[in-house]
Coordinates of C-alpha atoms in Angstrom, one line a residue:
K292 CA 126.9 122.0 61.5
S293 CA 127.5 125.4 60.0
M294 CA 128.4 124.0 56.6
S295 CA 126.0 122.4 54.0
K296 CA 126.3 118.5 53.8
A297 CA 127.8 118.8 50.3
E298 CA 130.5 121.1 51.5
F299 CA 131.2 119.1 54.6
R300 CA 131.5 115.9 52.6
K301 CA 134.2 117.6 50.4
V302 CA 136.3 118.2 53.5
C303 CA 135.7 114.6 54.6
L304 CA 136.8 113.4 51.1
E305 CA 140.1 115.3 51.4
F306 CA 140.8 114.0 54.9
A307 CA 140.0 110.4 53.8
S308 CA 142.1 110.6 50.8
E309 CA 145.1 111.7 52.9
Q310 CA 144.6 108.8 55.3
V311 CA 144.4 106.3 52.4
F312 CA 147.6 107.7 50.9
K313 CA 149.5 107.5 54.3
Q314 CA 148.4 104.0 55.0
M315 CA 149.3 102.9 51.5
E316 CA 152.8 104.4 51.9
G317 CA 153.2 102.5 55.2
F318 CA 152.1 99.3 53.6
K319 CA 154.6 99.7 50.7
M320 CA 157.4 100.3 53.2
L321 CA 156.6 97.0 54.7
N322 CA 156.7 95.3 51.3
V323 CA 153.0 94.4 51.4
L324 CA 152.1 93.1 48.0
A325 CA 149.0 94.6 46.4
D326 CA 147.8 96.2 43.2
W327 CA 148.7 99.7 44.5
E328 CA 148.0 101.3 41.1
H329 CA 144.4 100.3 41.1
P330 CA 143.1 100.2 44.8
Y331 CA 139.4 100.0 45.6
I332 CA 138.1 102.6 47.9
T333 CA 134.5 102.8 49.0
Y334 CA 134.2 106.5 48.0
Q335 CA 135.0 105.8 44.3
K336 CA 132.1 106.4 42.0
E337 CA 132.0 102.8 40.6
F338 CA 132.0 101.3 44.0
E339 CA 129.2 103.5 45.3
A340 CA 127.1 102.6 42.2
A341 CA 127.8 98.9 42.8
Q342 CA 126.7 99.3 46.4
I343 CA 123.4 101.0 45.4
R344 CA 122.7 98.1 43.0
V345 CA 123.3 95.6 45.8
F346 CA 120.8 97.6 47.9
G347 CA 118.3 97.6 45.0
E348 CA 118.5 93.8 44.7
M349 CA 117.8 93.5 48.4
V350 CA 114.8 95.9 48.1
K351 CA 113.6 93.8 45.2
K352 CA 113.6 90.7 47.5
G353 CA 111.6 92.5 50.2
L354 CA 114.5 92.6 52.6
I355 CA 114.6 96.3 53.3
F356 CA 112.0 98.1 55.4
K357 CA 111.6 101.2 57.6
G358 CA 110.5 100.7 61.2
M359 CA 110.2 102.2 64.6
K360 CA 112.4 100.2 66.9
P361 CA 114.7 100.8 69.9
V362 CA 118.2 100.9 68.5
Y363 CA 121.6 101.5 70.1
W364 CA 121.8 105.4 70.0
S365 CA 125.0 107.2 70.5
P366 CA 124.5 110.7 71.9
S367 CA 128.2 111.4 71.4
S368 CA 127.9 110.6 67.6
E369 CA 124.2 111.7 67.4
S370 CA 123.5 108.6 65.3
A371 CA 122.0 105.1 65.5
L372 CA 124.6 102.3 65.8
A373 CA 124.5 98.6 64.8
E374 CA 125.6 95.8 67.2
A375 CA 128.9 95.7 65.4
E376 CA 129.7 99.2 66.6
I377 CA 129.1 98.5 70.2
E378 CA 131.7 97.5 72.8
Y379 CA 131.0 96.7 76.5
K380 CA 132.8 98.3 79.4
D381 CA 132.2 98.2 83.1
R382 CA 130.8 101.3 84.6
K383 CA 129.3 102.4 88.0
D384 CA 125.6 103.3 88.0
A385 CA 122.9 104.1 90.5
S386 CA 120.3 101.3 90.7
I387 CA 117.1 102.5 92.2
Y388 CA 114.0 100.9 93.7
V389 CA 110.8 103.0 93.2
A390 CA 107.2 102.6 94.5
F391 CA 104.3 103.3 92.1
P392 CA 100.9 103.6 93.7
V393 CA 98.0 101.5 92.5
K394 CA 95.1 103.8 91.1
N395 CA 92.1 101.5 91.2
G396 CA 92.2 98.2 93.2
N397 CA 90.7 94.8 92.4
D398 CA 90.2 91.5 94.4
V399 CA 93.8 91.4 95.6
L400 CA 95.1 94.9 95.6
D401 CA 93.7 98.2 96.9
A402 CA 94.1 101.7 95.6
G403 CA 97.2 103.3 97.2
D404 CA 99.1 99.9 97.5
N405 CA 102.6 100.3 96.0
L406 CA 104.1 98.3 93.1
V407 CA 107.9 98.2 93.7
I408 CA 110.2 98.4 90.6
W409 CA 113.9 98.4 90.0
T410 CA 116.0 100.1 87.3
T411 CA 119.6 101.0 86.6
T412 CA 118.5 103.8 84.2
P413 CA 116.7 106.5 86.4
W414 CA 116.5 108.8 83.3
T415 CA 114.0 106.4 81.7
I416 CA 111.5 106.8 84.6
P417 CA 109.7 109.8 82.8
G418 CA 109.0 107.3 79.9
N419 CA 107.4 104.6 82.2
T420 CA 103.9 103.5 80.9
G421 CA 103.9 100.0 82.1
I422 CA 105.0 97.5 84.7
C423 CA 105.6 93.9 83.7
V424 CA 104.9 90.9 86.0
N425 CA 105.3 87.2 85.3
E426 CA 101.9 85.6 85.3
E427 CA 103.2 82.4 86.9
F428 CA 105.2 84.0 89.8
D429 CA 103.8 84.3 93.3
Y430 CA 103.7 87.9 94.5
I431 CA 103.2 89.1 98.1
K432 CA 101.7 92.2 99.6
V433 CA 103.3 93.4 102.8
Q434 CA 102.7 96.2 105.2
V435 CA 105.6 98.3 106.6
D436 CA 104.6 101.0 109.0
D437 CA 101.6 102.6 107.3
K438 CA 102.5 101.6 103.7
K439 CA 101.7 98.5 101.6
Y440 CA 104.1 97.2 99.1
V441 CA 104.0 94.5 96.4
V442 CA 107.1 92.4 95.4
A443 CA 107.8 88.8 94.2
K444 CA 107.4 86.5 97.1
D445 CA 110.8 84.7 96.5
L446 CA 112.6 88.1 96.6
L447 CA 110.9 89.4 99.9
D448 CA 113.8 88.3 102.3
R449 CA 116.4 89.8 100.1
L450 CA 114.5 93.1 99.7
T451 CA 113.6 93.3 103.3
E452 CA 117.3 93.3 104.2
L453 CA 118.1 95.8 101.4
F454 CA 115.4 98.3 102.4
E455 CA 116.1 97.7 106.1
W456 CA 112.5 97.1 106.7
E457 CA 111.4 96.2 110.2
N458 CA 108.2 94.7 111.4
V459 CA 107.1 93.4 108.0
L460 CA 103.5 92.3 108.1
K461 CA 102.7 89.7 105.4
L462 CA 99.1 90.5 104.1
S463 CA 98.4 88.2 101.1
T464 CA 99.9 86.1 98.4
F465 CA 98.7 85.9 94.7
K466 CA 99.7 85.0 91.2
G467 CA 101.0 87.6 88.7
N468 CA 98.0 87.0 86.4
Q469 CA 95.7 88.3 89.2
I470 CA 97.1 91.9 88.8
V471 CA 97.6 92.0 85.1
G472 CA 95.4 94.9 83.7
L473 CA 95.6 96.9 87.0
E474 CA 96.2 100.6 86.6
Y475 CA 98.7 102.7 88.6
D476 CA 99.7 106.4 88.8
H477 CA 103.1 107.5 87.5
V478 CA 105.2 108.8 90.4
F479 CA 105.5 112.4 89.1
K480 CA 103.9 112.5 85.6
N481 CA 100.2 113.1 85.2
R482 CA 99.8 109.7 83.6
V483 CA 98.2 106.3 84.3
G484 CA 100.3 103.2 83.6
K485 CA 99.2 99.6 83.3
V486 CA 100.3 96.3 84.7
V487 CA 101.1 93.8 81.8
S488 CA 102.4 90.4 81.3
G489 CA 106.1 89.9 80.4
E490 CA 107.9 86.6 79.8
H491 CA 111.3 88.4 80.3
V492 CA 110.6 89.0 84.0
T493 CA 112.9 86.8 86.1
L494 CA 113.7 86.4 89.8
E495 CA 117.5 86.8 89.4
S496 CA 117.5 90.5 90.4
G497 CA 115.2 93.4 91.1
T498 CA 111.7 92.9 92.5
G499 CA 109.9 90.7 90.1
L500 CA 108.0 93.8 88.7
V501 CA 109.8 95.3 85.8
H502 CA 109.8 99.1 85.0
T503 CA 108.7 99.4 81.3
A504 CA 109.4 102.4 79.1
P505 CA 108.6 101.2 75.5
S506 CA 110.8 103.9 73.9
Y507 CA 113.9 102.9 75.7
G508 CA 114.4 99.1 75.6
A509 CA 114.0 96.1 73.3
D510 CA 111.9 94.0 75.7
D511 CA 109.9 97.1 76.8
F512 CA 109.2 98.0 73.1
E513 CA 107.9 94.5 72.3
V514 CA 105.7 94.4 75.4
G515 CA 104.5 98.0 74.7
K516 CA 103.5 97.0 71.1
K517 CA 101.7 93.9 72.3
F518 CA 99.6 95.6 75.0
G519 CA 99.2 99.1 73.3
L520 CA 101.3 101.0 75.9
D521 CA 102.0 104.7 75.1
M522 CA 105.5 105.6 73.9
V523 CA 107.2 108.7 75.3
F524 CA 109.9 110.2 73.1
G525 CA 111.6 112.1 75.9
V526 CA 115.3 112.3 74.8
N527 CA 116.8 114.2 71.8
D528 CA 119.5 113.1 69.4
D529 CA 122.2 114.7 71.5
G530 CA 121.2 112.6 74.6
K531 CA 119.5 115.6 76.3
L532 CA 116.0 115.1 77.8
N533 CA 113.3 117.2 76.3
K534 CA 109.9 118.5 77.6
E535 CA 108.3 115.1 77.1
S536 CA 110.3 114.0 80.1
G537 CA 109.1 117.0 82.1
E538 CA 109.9 120.7 82.1
E539 CA 112.3 120.4 85.1
F540 CA 114.5 117.8 83.4
A541 CA 114.5 119.3 79.9
G542 CA 118.0 120.1 78.6
L543 CA 119.7 117.7 81.0
Y544 CA 122.1 115.2 79.5
F545 CA 120.8 111.7 80.3
E546 CA 123.6 110.9 82.7
D547 CA 123.0 114.1 84.6
A548 CA 119.2 113.4 84.6
N549 CA 119.9 110.2 86.5
K550 CA 120.8 112.3 89.5
A551 CA 118.0 114.9 89.1
I552 CA 115.3 112.2 88.7
T553 CA 116.5 110.2 91.7
M554 CA 116.5 113.4 93.9
K555 CA 113.0 114.1 92.7
L556 CA 111.8 110.6 93.6
E557 CA 113.4 110.9 97.0
E558 CA 111.7 114.3 97.6
L559 CA 108.3 112.6 96.7
G560 CA 109.0 109.7 99.1
S561 CA 108.8 107.2 96.2
L562 CA 112.5 106.2 96.4
L563 CA 112.9 103.1 98.5
K564 CA 116.6 102.5 98.0
L565 CA 119.6 103.8 95.9
K566 CA 122.4 101.3 95.5
W567 CA 125.6 101.8 93.4
I568 CA 126.3 98.8 91.1
T569 CA 129.2 98.1 88.6
H570 CA 127.9 96.5 85.5
S571 CA 128.8 95.8 81.9
Y572 CA 127.3 98.6 79.8
P573 CA 127.3 99.3 76.0
H574 CA 129.6 102.0 74.6
D575 CA 130.2 103.6 71.2
W576 CA 133.4 102.0 69.9
R577 CA 134.5 105.2 68.2
T578 CA 133.9 107.8 70.9
K579 CA 134.2 105.4 73.9
K580 CA 131.1 107.1 75.4
P581 CA 128.0 105.3 76.7
V582 CA 125.1 104.7 74.4
I583 CA 121.3 104.4 75.2
F584 CA 118.5 102.4 73.8
R585 CA 116.1 104.8 72.0
A586 CA 113.2 104.1 69.7
T587 CA 113.5 105.9 66.4
S588 CA 112.5 105.5 62.8
Q589 CA 115.3 103.7 61.0
W590 CA 115.9 101.6 57.9
F591 CA 116.5 97.9 58.5
C592 CA 117.6 94.8 56.6
S593 CA 115.5 91.8 57.6
I594 CA 117.6 88.9 58.8
D595 CA 114.8 86.6 59.6
K596 CA 114.0 86.0 55.9
I597 CA 117.5 84.8 55.1
R598 CA 118.8 83.6 58.4
N599 CA 118.6 79.9 57.6
D600 CA 120.3 80.3 54.2
I601 CA 123.1 82.3 55.9
L602 CA 123.5 79.7 58.7
K603 CA 123.6 76.9 56.1
E604 CA 126.5 78.6 54.2
I605 CA 128.4 79.0 57.5
E606 CA 128.1 75.3 58.3
S607 CA 128.7 73.8 54.8
S608 CA 130.4 76.1 52.4
I609 CA 133.3 77.8 54.1
V610 CA 136.6 76.7 55.5
W611 CA 137.5 78.6 58.7
H612 CA 141.0 79.5 60.1
P613 CA 141.0 79.2 63.1
E614 CA 138.2 76.7 63.3
W615 CA 136.4 78.5 66.2
G616 CA 135.6 81.3 63.7
Q617 CA 132.8 79.1 62.4
T618 CA 131.1 78.8 65.8
R619 CA 131.6 82.5 66.5
L620 CA 129.9 83.8 63.3
Y621 CA 127.2 81.1 63.4
N622 CA 126.1 82.2 66.9
M623 CA 126.2 85.8 66.0
I624 CA 123.9 85.3 62.9
R625 CA 121.6 82.9 64.9
D626 CA 121.1 85.5 67.6
R627 CA 121.1 88.8 65.8
G628 CA 118.0 90.9 65.3
D629 CA 117.3 92.9 62.1
W630 CA 120.3 94.9 60.9
C631 CA 119.9 98.7 61.3
I632 CA 121.4 100.1 58.2
S633 CA 120.7 103.8 58.5
R634 CA 123.0 106.3 60.1
Q635 CA 122.4 110.0 60.9
R636 CA 125.7 111.1 59.4
A637 CA 126.8 113.2 56.5
W638 CA 129.9 111.3 55.2
G639 CA 128.9 108.1 53.5
V640 CA 126.8 106.6 50.8
P641 CA 123.2 108.0 51.0
L642 CA 120.3 105.7 51.1
P643 CA 118.7 106.0 47.7
I644 CA 115.2 106.4 48.9
F645 CA 112.6 109.1 48.1
Y646 CA 109.4 110.1 49.9
N647 CA 106.0 111.1 48.6
E648 CA 104.1 114.2 49.6
D649 CA 102.3 112.2 52.3
G650 CA 105.5 110.9 53.8
S651 CA 105.3 107.4 52.4
E652 CA 108.5 106.0 51.1
I653 CA 109.3 105.1 47.5
L654 CA 111.0 101.7 47.4
D655 CA 111.2 101.3 43.6
Y656 CA 113.8 99.0 42.2
D657 CA 114.0 101.0 38.9
V658 CA 114.3 104.3 40.7
I659 CA 117.2 102.9 42.8
M660 CA 119.0 101.6 39.7
H661 CA 118.5 105.0 38.1
V662 CA 120.2 106.6 41.1
A663 CA 123.0 104.0 40.8
D664 CA 123.6 105.1 37.2
I665 CA 123.8 108.8 38.4
F666 CA 126.3 107.9 41.1
E667 CA 128.5 106.0 38.6
K668 CA 128.8 109.2 36.5
E669 CA 128.8 111.9 39.1
G670 CA 129.5 110.3 42.5
S671 CA 127.2 110.3 45.5
N672 CA 127.7 113.9 46.5
V673 CA 125.2 114.8 43.8
W674 CA 122.5 113.4 46.2
F675 CA 123.2 116.4 48.5
E676 CA 123.6 119.0 45.7
K677 CA 120.4 118.3 43.7
E678 CA 116.7 118.3 44.4
A679 CA 114.8 115.1 44.5
S680 CA 113.0 116.0 41.2
E681 CA 116.4 116.2 39.4
L682 CA 117.5 112.7 40.7
L683 CA 114.3 110.9 39.9
P684 CA 113.8 109.3 36.4
Q685 CA 112.7 111.9 33.8
G686 CA 108.9 112.4 33.9
Y687 CA 108.5 110.3 37.0
T688 CA 105.1 110.6 38.5
N689 CA 103.5 108.8 41.5
P690 CA 99.8 108.7 42.2
A691 CA 100.6 109.5 45.9
S692 CA 102.3 112.7 44.8
P693 CA 100.4 114.1 41.9
N694 CA 102.3 117.4 42.1
G695 CA 105.6 115.7 42.3
K696 CA 106.7 117.2 45.5
F697 CA 109.2 114.5 46.5
K698 CA 111.7 114.5 49.3
K699 CA 115.0 112.6 49.7
E700 CA 116.1 110.4 52.6
E701 CA 118.9 112.3 54.4
D702 CA 120.4 109.3 56.2
I703 CA 123.5 107.4 54.9
M704 CA 124.1 103.7 55.0
D705 CA 125.9 101.9 57.7
V706 CA 129.7 101.7 56.9
W707 CA 129.4 98.0 57.2
F708 CA 127.1 98.0 54.2
D709 CA 129.8 99.8 52.2
S710 CA 132.5 97.3 53.0
G711 CA 130.0 94.5 53.1
S712 CA 129.2 95.1 49.4
S713 CA 132.8 94.9 48.2
H714 CA 132.1 91.4 46.7
T715 CA 130.2 93.3 44.1
G716 CA 132.0 96.7 44.1
V717 CA 135.4 95.0 43.7
M718 CA 135.1 91.3 42.6
K719 CA 132.1 91.5 40.2
T720 CA 133.0 94.8 38.6
R721 CA 136.6 93.8 38.0
G722 CA 135.7 90.4 36.5
L723 CA 137.0 88.4 39.5
S724 CA 135.3 85.2 40.6
Y725 CA 132.4 85.1 43.1
P726 CA 132.9 83.8 45.8
A727 CA 136.5 85.0 46.6
D728 CA 139.1 82.4 47.6
V729 CA 139.9 84.2 50.9
Y730 CA 138.7 86.9 53.1
F731 CA 141.4 87.9 55.6
E732 CA 140.9 90.3 58.4
G733 CA 141.2 90.9 62.2
S734 CA 139.1 88.8 64.7
D735 CA 136.8 91.8 65.3
Q736 CA 135.4 91.4 61.8
Y737 CA 133.2 88.5 62.7
R738 CA 130.8 91.2 63.8
G739 CA 131.9 93.5 61.0
W740 CA 133.1 92.8 57.5
F741 CA 132.8 89.0 57.5
N742 CA 129.3 89.5 58.9
S743 CA 127.9 92.2 56.7
S744 CA 129.5 90.7 53.6
L745 CA 127.9 87.4 54.3
I746 CA 124.5 88.9 54.8
T747 CA 124.5 91.0 51.6
G748 CA 126.2 88.1 49.6
V749 CA 123.6 85.6 50.5
A750 CA 120.8 88.1 50.2
V751 CA 121.8 89.0 46.5
Y752 CA 123.5 85.9 45.2
G753 CA 122.2 83.1 47.5
K754 CA 125.8 82.2 48.3
A755 CA 128.5 83.3 50.7
P756 CA 131.1 85.7 49.1
Y757 CA 134.1 83.7 50.4
K758 CA 135.3 80.1 50.3
T759 CA 137.7 80.6 53.2
V760 CA 137.9 83.0 56.2
I761 CA 141.2 83.7 57.9
S762 CA 141.2 85.9 60.9
H763 CA 144.2 87.3 62.9
G764 CA 144.5 88.7 66.4
F765 CA 145.1 92.2 67.5
T766 CA 148.4 93.9 68.0
M767 CA 148.6 94.7 71.8
D768 CA 150.8 96.9 73.8
E769 CA 153.4 95.5 76.2
K770 CA 150.6 95.3 79.0
G771 CA 148.4 93.2 76.7
Q772 CA 146.0 96.1 76.0
K773 CA 144.5 96.5 72.5
M774 CA 146.2 99.2 70.6
S775 CA 143.7 102.0 69.7
K776 CA 144.0 105.7 68.6
S777 CA 141.8 106.7 71.5
L778 CA 143.9 105.1 74.1
R779 CA 147.0 106.7 72.6
N780 CA 149.0 103.4 73.0
T781 CA 149.7 102.7 69.3
I782 CA 153.2 102.1 68.0
A783 CA 153.5 103.4 64.4
P784 CA 155.2 100.8 62.1
M785 CA 156.8 103.7 60.2
K786 CA 158.5 104.9 63.4
L787 CA 159.8 101.4 64.0
I788 CA 161.1 101.2 60.4
E789 CA 162.9 104.5 60.7
L790 CA 164.5 103.4 64.1
H791 CA 165.3 99.8 63.2
G792 CA 164.7 99.1 59.6
A793 CA 161.8 97.3 57.8
D794 CA 163.5 93.9 58.2
I795 CA 163.1 94.0 62.0
V796 CA 159.4 94.7 61.7
R797 CA 159.0 91.9 59.1
L798 CA 160.9 89.5 61.4
W799 CA 158.6 90.4 64.3
C800 CA 155.6 89.7 62.0
A801 CA 157.1 86.4 60.9
S802 CA 157.9 85.3 64.5
V803 CA 154.4 85.7 66.2
D804 CA 151.3 83.5 66.0
Y805 CA 149.0 85.7 63.9
T806 CA 145.9 83.8 64.9
E807 CA 146.3 85.0 68.5
D808 CA 146.6 88.6 69.9
M809 CA 150.3 89.6 69.7
R810 CA 152.2 92.0 71.9
I811 CA 154.8 94.5 70.7
S812 CA 157.0 96.9 72.6
D813 CA 160.5 98.4 72.6
D814 CA 161.8 95.4 74.7
L815 CA 160.2 92.9 72.4
I816 CA 161.7 94.6 69.4
K817 CA 165.1 94.5 71.1
Q818 CA 164.7 90.8 71.4
V819 CA 163.7 90.5 67.7
K820 CA 166.7 92.7 66.8
E821 CA 169.0 90.4 68.7
S822 CA 167.6 87.3 66.9
Y823 CA 168.0 89.3 63.6
R824 CA 171.6 90.0 64.4
K825 CA 172.3 86.3 65.1
I826 CA 170.7 85.3 61.8
R827 CA 172.8 87.9 59.9
N828 CA 176.1 87.1 61.6
T829 CA 175.5 83.4 61.1
Y830 CA 175.0 83.8 57.3
K831 CA 177.9 86.2 57.2
F832 CA 180.2 83.7 59.0
I833 CA 179.0 80.9 56.7
L834 CA 179.4 82.9 53.5
G835 CA 182.8 84.1 54.7
N836 CA 183.9 80.5 54.9
L837 CA 182.6 79.4 51.5

């Protein structure tokens, strides 16, 4: 953060170039066949220019837009992430049950009655501006000692046991639609919330009343937009709560805030129960740290407009090896939301977007193509070295910015947009055919390269960029765990070659079923070595007898 973006990117370029060279040398040692003299690399000027042109075509078709939406936000990377960059791991979290007091009563509820909600993310409580109920469900008001509580009728027995309530007096039963519109007081913020209707409310867990913080969840956001609920932006890029969440919690990392907020609720007498649960939670696949949902302004590619075209290609135009790849990618595209393509990082291809003086964005096809031409000559670093006025076409004026005080977008594109435009940056620019005969990659790329290539290919050319997709499994360690740098359980092929020779590694490759995950370890290599010795000795014996 102490360097300018342009300087930082030069350091990144040096590092990336070293890695490319190392990997290339490793592949050559294994006798991988490729055009090593003319590799394509996504930081090459020609590739960047082609990528910007792909983006321009998508802009022209109205597929690119800026929007405020909750996205996966990685505090450890300080950036938005796409679904493809998320992995799920089990983690232990506090689930809490909290009572919010009704402000003004109506026919069925009185002021002071308590609406009981449940959440596994206590840090989002300061952002609560609504409580969702299902209009069709039966709700029940009960009295326990001198307090009155509202929960879903079907969950009362389960909750009575959980809260260890005794002498529960059932007062009245009513439908969810009878309390929609009621106002309640936030437990510790000076704010009034509203009871609204939500179709996502179920009786599978919780209380039948859903805590709603529109800034911190997909369902919450949609409901908040529909019913005009306030949004509270109470967490910063680094995952620390700010003053919007309350002075006493400002500066706390969201995981630490969970404890502080729960203690505050207990102090106020609003906490009915804290229960530890183990559940599947999204993590950043690079840092392996937990992510949060957070509403921010991001750039998106609309999937809805081209979803049917993509699904048609998956079904009818592509051969899949293994066959289950078709179902996997079909379901992913069918269910995925709009693709968040902006990232808050320095290293990558910048989004070629300018802003007028009033903050409105300039999405102009000709301007984008002009930027592509500049990148082709000078590379994308120029975006961070020059002023907006120097990057715009000569004499460019905009009625919205009569003085020409333009600004540049600082975000870069998702790396999957980089690799996903290789059908143009490599195939088209090198005079190869479109679509390619084969795309061949690991099975994780159904959510990565296969996915993004298909979206951009269909968006720009109306056709999938590949005729056949072949996917392979992962190399696992001897325990069956996926090898990854972060787990430090990788085995370097170069080390194996130094110890045993490249033939042993090639024989191992030839002897496994590449479509499945495959294990490798010292013991397995010893077995392969034994097979290799038998093959050699057999040939030696036969040749000796000829």
